[in-house]
Tab-separated table of C-alpha atoms in Angstrom:
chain	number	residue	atom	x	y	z
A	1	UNK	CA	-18.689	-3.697	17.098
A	2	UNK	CA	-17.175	-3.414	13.532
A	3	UNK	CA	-15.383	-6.347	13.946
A	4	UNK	CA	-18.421	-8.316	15.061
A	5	UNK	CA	-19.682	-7.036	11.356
A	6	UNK	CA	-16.931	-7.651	9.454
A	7	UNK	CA	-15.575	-10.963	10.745
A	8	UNK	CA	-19.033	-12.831	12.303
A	9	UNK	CA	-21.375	-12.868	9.469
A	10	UNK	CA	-21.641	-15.476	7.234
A	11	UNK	CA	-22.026	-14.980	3.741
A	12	UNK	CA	-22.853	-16.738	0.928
A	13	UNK	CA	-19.718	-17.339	-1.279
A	14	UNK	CA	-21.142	-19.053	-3.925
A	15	UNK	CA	-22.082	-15.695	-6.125
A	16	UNK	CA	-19.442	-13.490	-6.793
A	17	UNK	CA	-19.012	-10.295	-5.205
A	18	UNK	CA	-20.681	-7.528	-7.325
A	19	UNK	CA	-18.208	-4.609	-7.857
A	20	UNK	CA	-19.955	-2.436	-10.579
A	21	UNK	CA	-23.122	-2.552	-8.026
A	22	UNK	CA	-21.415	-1.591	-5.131
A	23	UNK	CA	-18.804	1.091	-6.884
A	24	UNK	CA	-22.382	2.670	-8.331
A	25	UNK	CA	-23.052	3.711	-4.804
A	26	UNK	CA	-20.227	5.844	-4.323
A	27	UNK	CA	-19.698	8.807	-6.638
A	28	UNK	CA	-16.032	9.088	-5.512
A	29	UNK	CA	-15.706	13.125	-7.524
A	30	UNK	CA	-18.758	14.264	-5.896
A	31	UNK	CA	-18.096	12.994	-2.479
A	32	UNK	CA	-14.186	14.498	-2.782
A	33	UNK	CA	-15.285	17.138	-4.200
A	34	UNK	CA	-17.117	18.125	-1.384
A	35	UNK	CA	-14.347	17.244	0.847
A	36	UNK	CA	-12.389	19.851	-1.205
A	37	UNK	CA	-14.627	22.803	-1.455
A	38	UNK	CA	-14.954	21.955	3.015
A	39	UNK	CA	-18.997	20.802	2.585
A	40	UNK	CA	-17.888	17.245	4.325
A	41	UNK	CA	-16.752	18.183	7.265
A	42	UNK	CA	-13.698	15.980	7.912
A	43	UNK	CA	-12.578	15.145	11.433
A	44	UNK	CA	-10.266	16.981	12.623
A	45	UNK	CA	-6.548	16.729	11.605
A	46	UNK	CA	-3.932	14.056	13.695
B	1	UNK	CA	27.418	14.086	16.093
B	2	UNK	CA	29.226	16.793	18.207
B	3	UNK	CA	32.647	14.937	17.854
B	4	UNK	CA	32.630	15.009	14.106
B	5	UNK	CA	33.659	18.484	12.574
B	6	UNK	CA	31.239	19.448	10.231
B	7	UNK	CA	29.781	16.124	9.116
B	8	UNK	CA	28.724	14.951	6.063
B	9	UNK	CA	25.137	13.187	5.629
B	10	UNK	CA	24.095	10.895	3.284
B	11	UNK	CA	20.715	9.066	3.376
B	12	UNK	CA	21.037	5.298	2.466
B	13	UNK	CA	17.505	4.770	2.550
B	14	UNK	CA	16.192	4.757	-0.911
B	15	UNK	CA	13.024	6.591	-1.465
B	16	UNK	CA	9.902	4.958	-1.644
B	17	UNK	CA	7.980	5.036	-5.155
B	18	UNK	CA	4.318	4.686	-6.365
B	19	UNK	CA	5.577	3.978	-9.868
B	20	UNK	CA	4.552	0.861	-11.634
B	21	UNK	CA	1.754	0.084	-8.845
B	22	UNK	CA	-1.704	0.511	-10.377
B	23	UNK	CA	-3.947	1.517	-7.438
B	24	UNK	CA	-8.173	0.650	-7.365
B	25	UNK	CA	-10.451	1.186	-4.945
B	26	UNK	CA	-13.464	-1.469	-4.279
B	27	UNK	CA	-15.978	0.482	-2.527
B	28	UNK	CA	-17.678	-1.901	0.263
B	29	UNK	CA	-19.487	-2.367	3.676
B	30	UNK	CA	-17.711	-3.694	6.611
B	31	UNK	CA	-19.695	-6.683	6.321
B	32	UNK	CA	-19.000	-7.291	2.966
B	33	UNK	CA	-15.249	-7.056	3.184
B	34	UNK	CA	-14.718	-10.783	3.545
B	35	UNK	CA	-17.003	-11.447	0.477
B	36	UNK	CA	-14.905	-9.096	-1.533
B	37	UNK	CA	-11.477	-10.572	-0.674
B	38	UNK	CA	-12.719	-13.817	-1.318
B	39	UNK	CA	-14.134	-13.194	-4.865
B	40	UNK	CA	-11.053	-10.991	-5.675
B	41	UNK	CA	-8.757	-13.888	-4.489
B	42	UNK	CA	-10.559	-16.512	-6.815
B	43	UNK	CA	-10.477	-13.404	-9.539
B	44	UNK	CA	-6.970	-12.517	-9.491
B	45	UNK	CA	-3.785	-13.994	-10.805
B	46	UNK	CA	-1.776	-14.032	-7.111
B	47	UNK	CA	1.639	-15.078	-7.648
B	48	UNK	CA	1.756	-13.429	-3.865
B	49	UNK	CA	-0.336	-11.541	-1.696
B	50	UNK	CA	0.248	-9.368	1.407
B	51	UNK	CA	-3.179	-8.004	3.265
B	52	UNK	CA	-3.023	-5.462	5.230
B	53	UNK	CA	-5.388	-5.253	8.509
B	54	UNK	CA	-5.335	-1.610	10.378
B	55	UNK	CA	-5.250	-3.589	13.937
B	56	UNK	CA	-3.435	-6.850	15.423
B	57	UNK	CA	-7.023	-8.295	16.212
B	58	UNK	CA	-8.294	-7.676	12.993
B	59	UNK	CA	-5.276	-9.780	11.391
B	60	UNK	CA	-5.821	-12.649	13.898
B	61	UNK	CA	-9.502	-12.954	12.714
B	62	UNK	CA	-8.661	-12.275	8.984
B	63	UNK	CA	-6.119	-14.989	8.831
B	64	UNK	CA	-8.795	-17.305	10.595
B	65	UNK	CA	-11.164	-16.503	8.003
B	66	UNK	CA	-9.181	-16.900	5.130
B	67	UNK	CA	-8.018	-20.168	6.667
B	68	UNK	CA	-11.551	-21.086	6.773
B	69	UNK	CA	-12.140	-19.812	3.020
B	70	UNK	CA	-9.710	-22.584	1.936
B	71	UNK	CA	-6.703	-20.360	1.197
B	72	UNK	CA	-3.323	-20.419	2.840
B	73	UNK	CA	-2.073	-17.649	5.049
B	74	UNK	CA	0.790	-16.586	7.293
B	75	UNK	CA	0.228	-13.653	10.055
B	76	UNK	CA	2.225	-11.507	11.546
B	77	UNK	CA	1.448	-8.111	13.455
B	78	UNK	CA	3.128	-6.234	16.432
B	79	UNK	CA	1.719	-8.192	19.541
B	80	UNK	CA	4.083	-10.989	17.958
B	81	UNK	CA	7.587	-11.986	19.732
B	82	UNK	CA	10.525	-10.814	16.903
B	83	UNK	CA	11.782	-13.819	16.515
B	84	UNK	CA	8.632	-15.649	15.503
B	85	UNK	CA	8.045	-12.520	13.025
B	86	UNK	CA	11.061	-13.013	11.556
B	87	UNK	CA	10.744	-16.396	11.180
B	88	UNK	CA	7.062	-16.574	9.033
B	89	UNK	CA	8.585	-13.422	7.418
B	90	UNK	CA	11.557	-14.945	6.553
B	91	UNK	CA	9.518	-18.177	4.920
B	92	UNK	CA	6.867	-15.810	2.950
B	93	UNK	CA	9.697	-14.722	1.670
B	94	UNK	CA	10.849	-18.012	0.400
B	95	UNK	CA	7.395	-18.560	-1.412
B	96	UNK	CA	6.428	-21.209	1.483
B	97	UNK	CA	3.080	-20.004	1.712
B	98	UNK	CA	1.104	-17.513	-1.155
B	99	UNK	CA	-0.817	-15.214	1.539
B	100	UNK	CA	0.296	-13.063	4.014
B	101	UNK	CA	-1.565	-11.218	6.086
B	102	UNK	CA	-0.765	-8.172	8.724
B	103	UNK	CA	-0.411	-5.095	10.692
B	104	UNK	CA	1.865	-1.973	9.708
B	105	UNK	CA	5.021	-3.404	10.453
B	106	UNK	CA	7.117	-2.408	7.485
B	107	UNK	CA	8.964	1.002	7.818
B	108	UNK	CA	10.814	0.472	4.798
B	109	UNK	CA	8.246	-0.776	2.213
B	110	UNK	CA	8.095	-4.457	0.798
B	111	UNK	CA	10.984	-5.424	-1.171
B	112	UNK	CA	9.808	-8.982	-2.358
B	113	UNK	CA	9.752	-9.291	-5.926
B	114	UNK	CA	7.223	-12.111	-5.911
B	115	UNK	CA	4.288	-10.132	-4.500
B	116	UNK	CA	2.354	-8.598	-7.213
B	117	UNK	CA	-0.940	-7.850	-4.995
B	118	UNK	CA	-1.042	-6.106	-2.173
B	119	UNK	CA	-4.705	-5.428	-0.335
B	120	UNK	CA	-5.894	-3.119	2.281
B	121	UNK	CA	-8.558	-4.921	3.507
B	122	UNK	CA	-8.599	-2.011	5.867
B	123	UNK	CA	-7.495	1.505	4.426
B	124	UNK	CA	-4.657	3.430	6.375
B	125	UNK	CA	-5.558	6.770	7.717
B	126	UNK	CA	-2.020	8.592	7.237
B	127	UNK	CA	0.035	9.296	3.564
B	128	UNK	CA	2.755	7.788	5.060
B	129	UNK	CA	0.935	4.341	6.075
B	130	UNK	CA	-0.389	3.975	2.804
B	131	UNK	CA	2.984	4.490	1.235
B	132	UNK	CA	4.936	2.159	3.297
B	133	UNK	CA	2.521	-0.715	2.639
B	134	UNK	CA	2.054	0.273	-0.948
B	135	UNK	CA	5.309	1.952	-2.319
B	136	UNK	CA	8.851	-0.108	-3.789
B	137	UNK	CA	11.931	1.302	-3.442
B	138	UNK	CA	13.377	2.225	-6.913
B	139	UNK	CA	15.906	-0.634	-6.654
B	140	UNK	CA	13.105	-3.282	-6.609
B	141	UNK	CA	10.398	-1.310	-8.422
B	142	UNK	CA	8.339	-3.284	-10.590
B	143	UNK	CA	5.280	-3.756	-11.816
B	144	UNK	CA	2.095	-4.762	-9.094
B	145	UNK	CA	-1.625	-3.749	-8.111
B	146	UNK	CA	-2.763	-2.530	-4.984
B	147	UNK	CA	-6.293	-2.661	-3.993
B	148	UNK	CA	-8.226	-0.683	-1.429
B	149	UNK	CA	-11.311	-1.823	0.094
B	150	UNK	CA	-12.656	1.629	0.968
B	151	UNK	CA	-15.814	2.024	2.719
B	152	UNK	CA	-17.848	5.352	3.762
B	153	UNK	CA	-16.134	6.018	6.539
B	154	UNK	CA	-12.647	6.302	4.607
B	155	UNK	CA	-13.553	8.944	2.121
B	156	UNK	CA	-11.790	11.479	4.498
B	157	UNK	CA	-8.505	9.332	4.294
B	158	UNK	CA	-8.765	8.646	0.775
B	159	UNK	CA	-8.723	12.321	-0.124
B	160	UNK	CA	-5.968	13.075	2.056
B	161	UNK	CA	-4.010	10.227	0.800
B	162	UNK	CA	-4.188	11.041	-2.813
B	163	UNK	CA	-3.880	14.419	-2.095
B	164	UNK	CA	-0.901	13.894	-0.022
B	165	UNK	CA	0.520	11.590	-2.843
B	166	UNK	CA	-0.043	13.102	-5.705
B	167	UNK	CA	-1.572	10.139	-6.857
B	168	UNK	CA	-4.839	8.573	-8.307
B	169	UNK	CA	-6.902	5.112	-6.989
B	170	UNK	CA	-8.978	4.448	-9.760
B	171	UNK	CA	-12.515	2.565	-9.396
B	172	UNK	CA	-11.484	-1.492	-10.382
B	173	UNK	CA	-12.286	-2.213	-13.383
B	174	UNK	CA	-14.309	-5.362	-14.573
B	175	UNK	CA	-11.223	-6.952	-16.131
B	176	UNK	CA	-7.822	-6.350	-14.958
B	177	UNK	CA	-5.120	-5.581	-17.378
B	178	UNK	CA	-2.526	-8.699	-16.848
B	179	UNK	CA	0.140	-6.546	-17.526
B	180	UNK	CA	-0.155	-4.529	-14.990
B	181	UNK	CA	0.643	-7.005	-12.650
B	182	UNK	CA	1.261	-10.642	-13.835
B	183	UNK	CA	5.526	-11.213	-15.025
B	184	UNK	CA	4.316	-13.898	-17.771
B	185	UNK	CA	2.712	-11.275	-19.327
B	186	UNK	CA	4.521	-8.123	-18.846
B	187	UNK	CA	6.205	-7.143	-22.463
B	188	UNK	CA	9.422	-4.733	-21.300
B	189	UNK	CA	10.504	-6.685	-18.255
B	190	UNK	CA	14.329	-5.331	-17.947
């Protein structure tokens, strides 16, 4: 499961984490503006 | 309150405040979270740290990790007997170890001055989550980060939240500003 992901792979420390790559794949306005305007359909509320 | 003739309520509970925390988002896999934490630990200035984890399994295998990564950590999270809580609270508090890592357990916010990062290795779902791990009550307000590891699957959250909040998480940027969150070099410290 997700933990199994997040907490039993090993990765390789030695380079830093790459932030600019990783932010690059989200394009936070688009994706909330989609949210906004109801084209993501969210789950549903509580 | 039906033996007091028109009573008179005051709320003692000061409000909780996003003001003077600069919130960033690191946008991640699951997998990658530990990676992240660990380069953002070796990155940052930490003069304390408290982690937050969304579930008390999670913060057992966090604090292992980070253990393992060659930091120090304290735990604590619900499944925990009060006493023992209190206790590893109680010696965070007294700067006995830099790292502490855990579950939602504070309903009135964090009111140590000394902890000037706060992570959510896992992002809340609710406003009110968020602001309890994030927000200072206006007696101890002062200047901190907070940073969100925020992966696809949160998008829905972080809309709400910010919505909810009124408030902004910004992208983090390549270099953080010192003064945001570091006392040596903050320049109107009152």
């Amino acid at each position: 499961g997700k933990d199994d992901v997040c907490f039993g792979t090993d990765v390789n420390m030695e380079k830093d984490f790459d932030f600019e790559t990783n932010l690059a794949l989200f394009d936070k306005k688009t994706v909330m503006g989609e949210i906004q305007s109801g084209k993501q359909q969210g789950p549903p509320p509580g | 309150r039906k033996h007091i003739d028109n009573p008179y309520e005051i709320n003692l509970m000061e409000e909780l405040t996003l003001k003077g925390v600069t919130q960033y988002y690191a946008f991640v896999q699951e997998r990658q979270k530990v990676h992240c934490l660990n380069t953002l630990f070796s990155k940052l200035q930490i003069n304390q740290s408290i982690i937050f984890c969304n579930s008390t399994q999670r913060v057992e295998l966090l604090a292992k990790k980070i253990t393992e990564l060659g930091y120090s950590c304290y735990y604590i999270h619900a499944r925990m007997q009060q006493a023992h809580r209190n206790r590893v609270f109680h010696d965070f508090r007294n700067g006995l170890c830099r790292n502490l890592v855990c579950s939602d357990l504070f309903t009135r916010g964090i009111d140590i001055q000394a902890v000037n990062v706060v992570i959510n290795f896992d992002f809340p779902k609710m406003a009110e989550t968020y602001l309890h791990r994030i927000g200072r009550s206006g007696r101890f307000g002062h200047l901190g980060i907070a940073i969100n590891l925020i992966t696809y699957e949160d998008r829905f959250a972080l809309h709400r939240i910010e919505s909810e909040l009124s408030t902004e998480i910004k992208p983090i940027p390549k270099v953080i500003d010192k003064s945001l969150y570091v006392a040596e070099f903050q320049e109107d410290s009152d």
